[in-house]
Every structure is written in C-alpha cells, then in structure tokens.
Short mmCIF file of C-alpha atoms and ligand atoms in Angstrom, two decimals:
data_model
loop_
_atom_site.label_atom_id
_atom_site.label_comp_id
_atom_site.label_asym_id
_atom_site.label_seq_id
_atom_site.Cartn_x
_atom_site.Cartn_y
_atom_site.Cartn_z
CA UNK A 1 113.74 43.16 95.86
CA UNK A 2 110.19 42.75 95.68
CA UNK A 3 107.70 40.41 94.11
CA UNK A 4 105.12 37.69 94.30
CA UNK A 5 105.38 37.89 90.94
CA UNK A 6 108.12 40.40 92.03
CA UNK A 7 111.14 39.97 94.34
CA UNK A 8 111.24 41.69 97.74
CA UNK A 9 114.65 42.19 98.25
CA UNK A 10 114.84 40.21 101.12
CA UNK A 11 117.57 37.76 101.98
CA UNK A 12 118.10 35.40 104.50
CA UNK A 13 119.39 32.03 105.56
CA UNK A 14 119.85 30.41 108.72
CA UNK A 15 123.20 29.12 108.56
CA UNK A 16 123.70 29.80 104.84
CA UNK A 17 123.97 33.79 104.50
CA UNK A 18 127.67 33.64 104.00
CA UNK A 19 127.07 31.87 100.72
CA UNK A 20 125.03 34.51 99.26
CA UNK A 21 127.82 36.54 98.23
CA UNK A 22 130.09 35.31 95.82
CA UNK A 23 133.05 36.49 97.64
CA UNK A 24 132.36 37.18 101.37
CA UNK A 25 133.18 40.05 103.15
CA UNK A 26 136.84 40.02 104.40
CA UNK A 27 136.68 43.17 106.01
CA UNK A 28 138.49 43.23 109.46
CA UNK A 29 138.18 47.25 110.04
CA UNK A 30 135.49 46.81 112.78
CA UNK A 31 135.37 50.62 113.04
CA UNK A 32 134.90 51.26 109.59
CA UNK A 33 131.94 48.60 109.35
CA UNK A 34 130.47 50.11 112.59
CA UNK A 35 130.21 53.17 111.09
CA UNK A 36 128.88 52.02 107.92
CA UNK A 37 126.34 50.10 109.25
CA UNK A 38 125.15 53.01 111.55
CA UNK A 39 125.24 55.29 108.51
CA UNK A 40 122.92 52.84 106.56
CA UNK A 41 120.50 52.74 109.20
CA UNK A 42 120.56 56.31 109.57
CA UNK A 43 119.72 56.58 105.97
CA UNK A 44 116.61 54.57 106.14
CA UNK A 45 115.33 56.32 108.70
CA UNK A 46 116.14 59.72 107.15
CA UNK A 47 113.93 58.76 104.17
CA UNK A 48 111.04 58.15 106.32
CA UNK A 49 111.61 61.41 108.56
CA UNK A 50 109.48 63.66 106.52
CA UNK A 51 106.48 61.08 106.33
CA UNK A 52 103.59 61.20 108.70
CA UNK A 53 102.58 57.81 110.70
CA UNK A 54 99.52 57.55 108.31
CA UNK A 55 101.87 57.74 104.85
CA UNK A 56 103.83 55.30 106.54
CA UNK A 57 101.26 52.64 106.92
CA UNK A 58 99.79 52.65 103.65
CA UNK A 59 99.95 50.00 101.06
CA UNK A 60 98.58 51.22 97.43
CA UNK A 61 98.89 48.03 95.51
CA UNK A 62 100.14 44.53 96.18
CA UNK A 63 103.43 44.92 94.74
CA UNK A 64 104.27 47.75 97.10
CA UNK A 65 104.98 47.64 100.90
CA UNK A 66 104.16 50.39 103.39
CA UNK A 67 106.95 52.27 104.47
CA UNK A 68 107.03 50.99 108.06
CA UNK A 69 106.87 47.51 106.81
CA UNK A 70 110.43 48.19 105.13
CA UNK A 71 111.76 49.99 108.43
CA UNK A 72 110.71 46.73 110.17
CA UNK A 73 111.66 44.15 107.69
CA UNK A 74 115.26 45.22 107.13
CA UNK A 75 115.60 44.88 110.97
CA UNK A 76 113.99 41.56 110.87
CA UNK A 77 116.81 40.61 108.59
CA UNK A 78 119.45 41.50 110.99
CA UNK A 79 117.54 39.95 114.02
CA UNK A 80 116.93 36.63 111.95
CA UNK A 81 120.06 35.95 110.32
CA UNK A 82 122.70 37.50 112.61
CA UNK A 83 121.72 38.64 115.94
CA UNK A 84 119.65 35.27 116.66
CA UNK A 85 122.03 33.01 115.49
CA UNK A 86 125.48 34.55 116.40
CA UNK A 87 124.72 36.80 119.40
CA UNK A 88 124.35 34.33 122.52
CA UNK A 89 123.16 37.57 124.43
CA UNK A 90 120.46 38.82 122.37
CA UNK A 91 117.21 39.26 123.25
CA UNK A 92 114.51 39.20 120.68
CA UNK A 93 112.45 42.29 120.65
CA UNK A 94 108.94 40.47 119.86
CA UNK A 95 108.57 37.14 118.81
CA UNK A 96 105.45 38.06 116.72
CA UNK A 97 107.75 40.13 114.09
CA UNK A 98 109.21 36.80 112.76
CA UNK A 99 105.80 36.04 110.87
CA UNK A 100 105.01 39.92 110.38
CA UNK A 101 108.27 40.90 108.71
CA UNK A 102 109.32 37.72 106.96
CA UNK A 103 109.29 38.54 103.36
CA UNK A 104 109.47 35.42 101.08
CA UNK A 105 111.69 32.95 102.92
CA UNK A 106 109.68 29.67 102.66
CA UNK A 107 112.85 28.20 104.96
CA UNK A 108 112.21 30.68 107.52
CA UNK A 109 108.62 29.93 107.86
CA UNK A 110 105.23 31.11 107.48
CA UNK A 111 104.55 34.66 106.94
CA UNK A 112 101.84 37.30 106.91
CA UNK A 113 100.38 37.55 103.16
CA UNK A 114 102.28 40.42 100.97
CA UNK A 115 99.04 41.91 99.76
CA UNK A 116 98.03 42.53 103.41
CA UNK A 117 100.82 44.43 104.75
CA UNK A 118 98.82 47.85 104.75
CA UNK A 119 96.43 46.34 106.89
CA UNK A 120 98.87 46.67 109.81
CA UNK A 121 98.03 49.61 111.88
CA UNK A 122 99.83 47.55 114.61
CA UNK A 123 102.50 47.58 115.37
CA UNK A 124 102.74 51.35 115.34
CA UNK A 125 105.52 53.32 113.62
CA UNK A 126 106.67 54.35 117.18
CA UNK A 127 107.08 50.60 117.97
CA UNK A 128 108.67 49.98 115.08
CA UNK A 129 111.17 53.06 115.62
CA UNK A 130 112.22 51.11 118.99
CA UNK A 131 112.26 47.81 117.06
CA UNK A 132 115.15 49.60 114.73
CA UNK A 133 117.02 50.98 117.97
CA UNK A 134 116.99 47.45 119.69
CA UNK A 135 118.44 45.96 116.68
CA UNK A 136 120.87 48.98 115.80
CA UNK A 137 122.05 48.71 119.19
CA UNK A 138 122.60 45.30 119.45
CA UNK A 139 124.19 45.02 116.26
CA UNK A 140 126.67 47.67 117.10
CA UNK A 141 127.47 46.20 120.08
CA UNK A 142 128.33 42.87 118.30
CA UNK A 143 130.17 44.49 115.59
CA UNK A 144 132.55 45.95 118.07
CA UNK A 145 132.55 43.06 120.52
CA UNK A 146 132.47 39.64 118.61
CA UNK A 147 135.55 37.70 118.96
CA UNK A 148 137.57 36.87 115.95
CA UNK A 149 135.72 33.50 115.38
CA UNK A 150 132.24 34.83 115.69
CA UNK A 151 133.23 38.02 113.43
CA UNK A 152 133.98 35.70 110.66
CA UNK A 153 130.55 34.74 110.52
CA UNK A 154 129.03 38.12 111.20
CA UNK A 155 131.06 39.79 108.71
CA UNK A 156 129.44 38.46 105.36
CA UNK A 157 126.11 38.55 106.92
CA UNK A 158 126.64 42.10 107.80
CA UNK A 159 127.62 42.87 104.26
CA UNK A 160 124.70 41.17 102.75
CA UNK A 161 122.20 42.98 105.37
CA UNK A 162 123.88 46.14 104.63
CA UNK A 163 123.20 45.72 100.98
CA UNK A 164 119.53 44.48 101.57
CA UNK A 165 118.86 47.40 103.65
CA UNK A 166 119.95 49.77 100.54
CA UNK A 167 117.74 47.90 98.28
CA UNK A 168 114.74 48.66 100.55
CA UNK A 169 115.79 52.32 100.65
CA UNK A 170 115.07 52.26 96.86
CA UNK A 171 111.66 50.39 97.61
CA UNK A 172 110.74 53.00 100.20
CA UNK A 173 110.91 55.82 97.58
CA UNK A 174 109.38 53.95 94.80
CA UNK A 175 106.58 52.79 97.13
CA UNK A 176 105.95 56.06 98.87
CA UNK A 177 105.88 57.65 95.31
CA UNK A 178 102.89 55.18 94.01
CA UNK A 179 101.26 55.65 97.59
CA UNK A 180 101.29 59.82 97.04
CA UNK A 181 100.15 59.34 93.13
CA UNK A 182 96.73 57.81 93.89
CA UNK A 183 95.89 60.61 96.64
CA UNK A 184 94.14 62.98 94.68
CA UNK A 185 95.70 65.70 96.80
CA UNK A 186 98.82 64.71 94.74
CA UNK A 187 101.29 65.22 98.18
CA UNK A 188 104.90 65.90 97.52
CA UNK A 189 107.48 63.69 99.28
CA UNK A 190 109.95 66.77 99.24
CA UNK A 191 110.14 70.06 97.89
CA UNK A 192 111.01 70.85 94.41
CA UNK A 193 114.76 70.94 93.55
CA UNK A 194 116.13 73.23 90.68
CA UNK A 195 117.48 71.13 88.19
CA UNK A 196 119.89 72.03 85.52
CA UNK A 197 118.87 71.96 81.68
CA UNK A 198 121.30 70.93 79.21
CA UNK A 199 123.91 73.23 78.16
CA UNK A 200 123.42 74.48 74.52
CA UNK A 201 126.80 73.45 73.90
CA UNK A 202 125.82 69.81 75.04
CA UNK A 203 126.32 67.11 72.57
CA UNK A 204 123.07 65.80 71.17
CA UNK A 205 122.26 62.07 71.47
CA UNK A 206 124.29 60.20 68.95
CA UNK A 207 125.51 56.34 68.61
CA UNK A 208 128.61 54.76 70.00
CA UNK A 209 129.60 51.68 68.06
CA UNK A 210 131.01 48.40 69.96
CA UNK A 211 133.03 45.68 68.27
CA UNK A 212 131.67 42.46 68.31
CA UNK A 213 133.49 39.12 68.98
CA UNK A 214 133.97 37.21 72.33
CA UNK A 215 133.65 39.04 75.69
CA UNK A 216 133.30 38.59 79.31
CA UNK A 217 130.67 39.73 81.54
CA UNK A 218 129.40 39.08 85.19
CA UNK A 219 131.10 39.82 88.44
CA UNK A 220 134.40 38.56 89.50
CA UNK A 221 136.77 39.80 92.32
CA UNK A 222 137.06 40.25 96.09
CA UNK A 223 134.17 42.89 96.13
CA UNK A 224 130.68 42.36 97.12
CA UNK A 225 128.27 41.10 94.49
CA UNK A 226 124.90 39.31 94.55
CA UNK A 227 125.38 35.80 93.59
CA UNK A 228 122.99 36.21 90.27
CA UNK A 229 125.72 38.61 88.97
CA UNK A 230 128.00 35.61 88.18
CA UNK A 231 129.61 33.57 87.46
CA UNK A 232 131.73 35.66 85.16
CA UNK A 233 131.45 33.75 81.59
CA UNK A 234 132.11 34.39 77.99
CA UNK A 235 129.45 35.82 75.49
CA UNK A 236 129.58 36.13 71.70
CA UNK A 237 128.21 39.39 70.40
CA UNK A 238 127.81 40.72 67.06
CA UNK A 239 128.93 44.28 66.60
CA UNK A 240 126.43 46.88 67.73
CA UNK A 241 125.68 50.43 68.69
CA UNK A 242 124.23 51.92 71.64
CA UNK A 243 122.48 55.32 71.90
CA UNK A 244 124.54 57.80 73.99
CA UNK A 245 121.43 59.01 75.87
CA UNK A 246 118.40 57.22 77.37
CA UNK A 247 115.11 57.73 75.49
CA UNK A 248 113.90 61.47 76.73
CA UNK A 249 110.12 62.54 77.53
CA UNK A 250 110.28 64.51 74.48
CA UNK A 251 111.24 61.47 72.48
CA UNK A 252 108.70 59.24 73.99
CA UNK A 253 106.09 62.03 73.59
CA UNK A 254 106.42 61.50 69.77
CA UNK A 255 105.75 58.08 69.94
CA UNK A 256 102.47 58.91 72.20
CA UNK A 257 101.77 61.46 69.61
CA UNK A 258 101.95 59.22 66.48
CA UNK A 259 99.48 56.81 68.01
CA UNK A 260 101.94 54.28 69.42
CA UNK A 261 99.65 53.31 72.14
CA UNK A 262 96.88 52.67 69.26
CA UNK A 263 98.73 50.54 66.89
CA UNK A 264 99.37 46.69 67.72
CA UNK A 265 101.99 46.50 65.37
CA UNK A 266 104.33 48.09 67.55
CA UNK A 267 103.69 45.49 70.57
CA UNK A 268 104.56 42.18 71.74
CA UNK A 269 101.47 39.97 72.15
CA UNK A 270 101.31 40.22 75.84
CA UNK A 271 102.28 43.96 75.88
CA UNK A 272 99.47 44.94 73.58
CA UNK A 273 97.19 42.77 75.73
CA UNK A 274 98.16 44.82 78.72
CA UNK A 275 97.93 48.20 77.11
CA UNK A 276 94.25 46.93 76.16
CA UNK A 277 93.52 45.69 79.72
CA UNK A 278 95.28 48.50 81.65
CA UNK A 279 94.16 51.07 79.37
CA UNK A 280 97.45 52.60 79.08
CA UNK A 281 98.19 55.55 77.07
CA UNK A 282 101.50 56.99 78.53
CA UNK A 283 103.90 56.24 80.98
CA UNK A 284 102.95 55.53 84.89
CA UNK A 285 102.53 59.09 86.43
CA UNK A 286 101.83 61.00 83.21
CA UNK A 287 98.83 62.67 83.03
CA UNK A 288 97.26 64.76 79.80
CA UNK A 289 95.66 68.10 80.75
CA UNK A 290 94.70 70.04 77.58
CA UNK A 291 96.92 69.36 75.20
CA UNK A 292 100.15 69.07 77.48
CA UNK A 293 101.65 66.07 79.53
CA UNK A 294 102.29 66.35 83.22
CA UNK A 295 104.13 63.90 85.46
CA UNK A 296 103.85 63.23 89.10
CA UNK A 297 107.42 63.14 90.64
CA UNK A 298 108.32 62.73 94.46
CA UNK A 299 108.73 66.66 94.42
CA UNK A 300 104.86 66.90 93.04
CA UNK A 301 102.93 67.48 90.12
CA UNK A 302 104.62 69.35 87.09
CA UNK A 303 104.98 69.56 83.28
CA UNK A 304 107.36 66.91 81.57
CA UNK A 305 110.50 68.17 80.75
CA UNK A 306 111.25 66.91 77.17
CA UNK A 307 114.89 66.75 77.80
CA UNK A 308 114.94 64.47 80.83
CA UNK A 309 114.87 60.40 80.63
CA UNK A 310 111.31 59.04 80.34
CA UNK A 311 110.86 57.13 83.57
CA UNK A 312 108.29 54.30 84.87
CA UNK A 313 107.54 52.76 81.32
CA UNK A 314 107.24 48.73 81.47
CA UNK A 315 109.29 46.65 79.35
CA UNK A 316 106.65 46.26 77.05
CA UNK A 317 106.29 50.17 76.44
CA UNK A 318 110.10 50.05 76.17
CA UNK A 319 110.10 47.53 73.73
CA UNK A 320 107.22 49.19 71.50
CA UNK A 321 109.02 52.49 71.44
CA UNK A 322 112.19 50.71 70.21
CA UNK A 323 110.06 48.98 67.60
CA UNK A 324 108.45 52.12 66.74
CA UNK A 325 111.80 53.92 66.52
CA UNK A 326 113.20 51.16 63.98
CA UNK A 327 115.51 49.91 66.59
CA UNK A 328 115.68 47.59 69.61
CA UNK A 329 116.72 46.92 73.18
CA UNK A 330 120.18 46.04 74.20
CA UNK A 331 120.81 42.86 75.65
CA UNK A 332 122.23 42.87 79.23
CA UNK A 333 125.55 41.49 77.54
CA UNK A 334 125.76 44.36 75.21
CA UNK A 335 124.84 46.99 77.89
CA UNK A 336 127.63 45.59 80.39
CA UNK A 337 130.25 45.11 77.58
CA UNK A 338 129.32 48.77 76.95
CA UNK A 339 129.47 49.99 80.37
CA UNK A 340 132.81 48.65 81.21
CA UNK A 341 134.92 51.41 82.60
CA UNK A 342 132.14 53.71 82.91
CA UNK A 343 132.24 55.57 86.52
CA UNK A 344 130.05 54.57 88.97
CA UNK A 345 128.82 57.91 89.29
CA UNK A 346 125.64 59.90 88.08
CA UNK A 347 122.02 60.94 89.23
CA UNK A 348 121.81 58.68 92.13
CA UNK A 349 119.97 58.88 95.44
CA UNK A 350 122.95 60.77 96.97
CA UNK A 351 121.92 63.82 94.52
CA UNK A 352 118.65 64.15 96.50
CA UNK A 353 116.82 64.58 93.05
CA UNK A 354 114.87 61.31 93.16
CA UNK A 355 113.95 61.87 89.72
CA UNK A 356 115.96 61.51 86.53
CA UNK A 357 117.54 64.71 85.09
CA UNK A 358 118.32 65.87 81.90
CA UNK A 359 122.05 65.53 80.89
CA UNK A 360 123.66 68.84 81.99
CA UNK A 361 127.09 68.00 80.83
CA UNK A 362 129.15 70.90 79.04
CA UNK A 363 129.40 69.80 75.15
CA UNK A 364 132.91 68.50 74.23
CA UNK A 365 131.91 67.82 70.82
CA UNK A 366 132.40 63.87 71.41
CA UNK A 367 129.53 61.67 71.51
CA UNK A 368 129.97 59.49 74.46
CA UNK A 369 127.75 56.89 76.79
CA UNK A 370 126.04 59.26 78.88
CA UNK A 371 123.91 58.38 82.02
CA UNK A 372 124.42 54.70 82.10
CA UNK A 373 124.94 54.97 86.04
CA UNK A 374 121.91 56.24 87.42
CA UNK A 375 118.47 58.59 86.46
CA UNK A 376 116.70 55.41 85.29
CA UNK A 377 117.06 51.69 85.16
CA UNK A 378 117.52 50.58 81.62
CA UNK A 379 115.20 47.60 80.32
CA UNK A 380 117.07 45.19 78.48
CA UNK A 381 115.78 42.69 76.20
CA UNK A 382 117.34 39.79 78.09
CA UNK A 383 115.23 37.39 80.41
CA UNK A 384 116.31 37.07 83.90
CA UNK A 385 117.74 33.82 83.84
CA UNK A 386 120.81 32.00 85.38
CA UNK A 387 124.20 32.82 83.96
CA UNK A 388 126.23 29.58 82.83
CA UNK A 389 127.26 27.56 85.98
CA UNK A 390 125.25 29.32 88.31
CA UNK A 391 124.27 27.43 91.26
CA UNK A 392 122.05 28.63 94.03
CA UNK A 393 122.89 27.69 97.38
CA UNK A 394 120.92 25.18 99.52
CA UNK A 395 118.49 26.66 102.13
CA UNK A 396 116.88 30.06 102.86
CA UNK A 397 119.70 32.34 101.28
CA UNK A 398 119.31 30.36 97.98
CA UNK A 399 115.76 31.98 97.86
CA UNK A 400 117.20 35.30 97.49
CA UNK A 401 117.48 35.77 93.84
CA UNK A 402 117.59 32.12 92.44
CA UNK A 403 113.93 31.28 92.74
CA UNK A 404 112.72 34.44 90.89
CA UNK A 405 114.37 33.29 87.70
CA UNK A 406 111.44 33.04 85.26
CA UNK A 407 108.89 35.48 83.86
CA UNK A 408 110.93 38.52 84.63
CA UNK A 409 113.42 40.86 82.74
CA UNK A 410 116.85 42.19 83.53
CA UNK A 411 117.41 45.89 84.14
CA UNK A 412 120.61 47.39 84.39
CA UNK A 413 122.34 50.99 85.65
CA UNK A 414 120.55 52.18 88.56
CA UNK A 415 118.15 54.87 89.07
CA UNK A 416 118.07 58.51 90.67
CA UNK A 417 116.77 56.45 93.71
CA UNK A 418 119.46 54.06 94.08
CA UNK A 419 121.94 54.50 96.77
CA UNK A 420 125.37 55.21 96.50
CA UNK A 421 127.45 52.16 96.90
CA UNK A 422 124.64 50.23 95.77
CA UNK A 423 125.24 50.04 91.83
CA UNK A 424 127.76 48.04 89.77
CA UNK A 425 127.89 47.57 85.99
CA UNK A 426 127.29 43.76 86.63
CA UNK A 427 124.06 44.44 88.92
CA UNK A 428 121.20 42.76 87.46
CA UNK A 429 117.60 44.10 88.49
CA UNK A 430 114.36 42.36 87.37
CA UNK A 431 111.16 42.97 87.03
CA UNK A 432 108.15 41.29 85.31
CA UNK A 433 107.88 43.22 81.90
CA UNK A 434 104.50 44.58 82.86
CA UNK A 435 105.89 46.49 85.87
CA UNK A 436 106.10 50.33 85.96
CA UNK A 437 106.71 51.42 89.42
CA UNK A 438 110.48 51.27 89.51
CA UNK A 439 112.39 54.07 87.88
CA UNK A 440 112.71 52.28 84.69
CA UNK A 441 113.53 53.72 81.20
CA UNK A 442 115.38 52.65 78.27
CA UNK A 443 117.91 53.27 76.04
CA UNK A 444 118.10 51.90 72.22
CA UNK A 445 120.49 49.66 70.62
CA UNK A 446 120.77 48.71 67.07
CA UNK A 447 122.97 46.23 64.95
CA UNK A 448 126.07 47.57 63.14
FE1 FE2 B 501 113.88 42.16 101.79
#
C-alpha cells in the first residue's frame, strides 16, 4: 500500500511477478478476465469522476498521494510489468513516466520523491486519462490475443495488477478525504446517503468466546493471496473472548470525556509522546463544537453517530482505549481464528457509503460476531512481521510486502472503502502505529 514509513501498494518486479502470489492465477477464461480487468479499471475512473482536476492534483501530506498519481501509477504497473516485458508490439506511452510513477521499487530504478507527488501539475489529468486509455486498450488486446505461452506469464501478473489497482482505489478515497479535510470549506466527495440506525430489537454488544489450543492461520489454497498472508502455520492460543461489535463512537466518546487523552497511564510510551507532540484530543476528523462532537466524512461534516464504529484512530489510541476499558486488542491470530467462516460481506466500498455504519441487523437475541468484514479495519496487538518460513522472493516483487516488516502493526477485516473481492479473513493490512488516515477502528478482546 503506501509508505515511506508506509507502504505504497505498488507491486512489481521485472521477471518476478508471478512469484508475488502464493498460488498464481490459473484462469483460462479470457473473456471473464478481460471483463474483470475492464471493470476494475473503470471503477478507478469512476472514483475520480466527481473530482475536479484541482482536487486530483493535491497532496495534503507526505503519506498521501494525489488522485491523478494513483490513476497513473496503477497504469504504470501494467505497463512496466506486463506490457513492456510481454507484449512485443507495445509502444511505451511516455518514457518519463517510468520515473514519475514508480512508487518504491528500488529494483526498477530511481523515482520521483514521494513527498513531492503533489508538485506535479504536469502531466495533466487529461494526459493521465489518455495514458490510462492507452494502457487499458493494450491490455485488453493482450488478454484477448496472447498465445498460450505468453498468457501463462500474463495471467498471474494480471491477477496481481488487479489486486494492486483495488488497493489504490481504497487509497484514492483515504487520500481525498484527507485533502478535503484540510480545506476550510470542508468539501464533500459525495452527497450524504441515509444510513440505517440499529433496530431496537438488535442485540446489544456482547462477548463471543473461543477455545484455546492449537489452531492454524494463514492463507492456503488456489485462490489469490499476497505473499505476506502465508505460509499457513500453527499457532497456540489461550481461550479468549472477542467483543461482538467494533468499539462505537459513543463508547469512544466516553473515553474522551473521562480524560483518556490527558492521562498517561492509559498509553504506551510512544503513544503518549505522540499525543503530546501532535496535540491529539480525539480521533482524526473529529471536531468539538460547543459541547458536541462533529466528524468529517466523505459526505461532509456532521454530528457523530454514537452507534457507528469509531474510525480514524491510531493503534496507540486503540490500545489506550482498550487499556482504559480494562480490556486489550486481539492478536491477529485471535482475530483470524475468530473470523474463520464469517461471510465475506459487509459494509465495503460496494455499498457506496464510504463510511462505517451502525449494525442495522434485526435482533435474533443471539450474540454473534458482527461487522468483522468491512466498516473499519481493526487494529490488532500484532506487529507486522513474517510468518514462520516466509521468504520474500528475489528482485522487485519481493519489495511488495517483505521490506515493510518493521515498525508497523497489523489490521484486519477491511473497511467501508475496501473494494469488493479485495478482502479475505487472512488479509494482513499494516500501518505504523501512529497512522490515522486509514479507515481504522478497533474491537476489544479479553482473556478467559
Ligand atoms: Fe502501488
């Protein structure tokens, strides 16, 4: 994904991309692959469609990138790793783009500094649109026309490139939200959409218990996964409980009201130092007006909704809240064991809310895990490190995930801005513990 301290969701690797996936794609249906490619490319453009060229050029902080950079970089991926090496008839759109739109691949060559992406008034949005069309047309021709031997090389790279583009779709929304949030006009990305409040019959938050013992986590099987999701391996867990729901805005407001941001005893040392340095008093995008809290969303600013999951908290804040509540964050192994069997459905980008929603489920009287998928990425207590026997591949594609395995924490479950088809219970997102611009929240755990 994203990062300097943060990953950038680029992938790449000259001759190496097919090893980026644990189980390279074995899709033989060219028609469905062509249609899927076209649909994912269109979706990126649809996300940018209600932004002006001025909106698309702004970089509001070093971690975030301009919309038009995302649109170009995702095209650079297909051009650099598929069309260039595998399509003999391909004509490079502009040789300068290799430098401008490489994100972090040392093996590919030098690149434009990440913090300076917002200085690129040229190429214009229109030129980047033409670049996208050029790459999309060439890719469609290649998907349809590649002979069997070439297709075997193209297919796994295409799979990775599509997942890469979907990662950047989430980043487009994260980053434009930050851009708009620093504009005193507080522009809205989209019109507000009515959201359902919980039925009065909905079961309130409760606890769901899980047995200890020997479990397995990690990806296995023929479907796509990033390399960092494997190998599948055994873990030992003590018995634990998970909260049925993510922590809500109303619950988190109690932490604020109780002086949570003023008492060092709730905070990790680095977290407390960050609170002091940054002057944090509430989650990112929260603003106090008189006695009430308002929050900025992609549909503009409005009062907080107490029942909806709290979002845009750092790992430090998530940990401090859990400590204040007398609980803790789950480990990523606990989260994944608990999530086994949950449906890969929820409030994700396909719902078009682009914001976490309160659980609208009608009550059944039964307490169960809710909102594991979608709404907010859930911080875990687990550092982002390699699973046992993980070995990054050589070359550029080994840079995709492996080189970011320090000083970051794992998040699970996807968020309201995560594209459909791009979330798994084994998916390991990661950010530095101080990061708040992802759609990140938390769920409590405790020992039994
Ligand atoms: Fe990327």
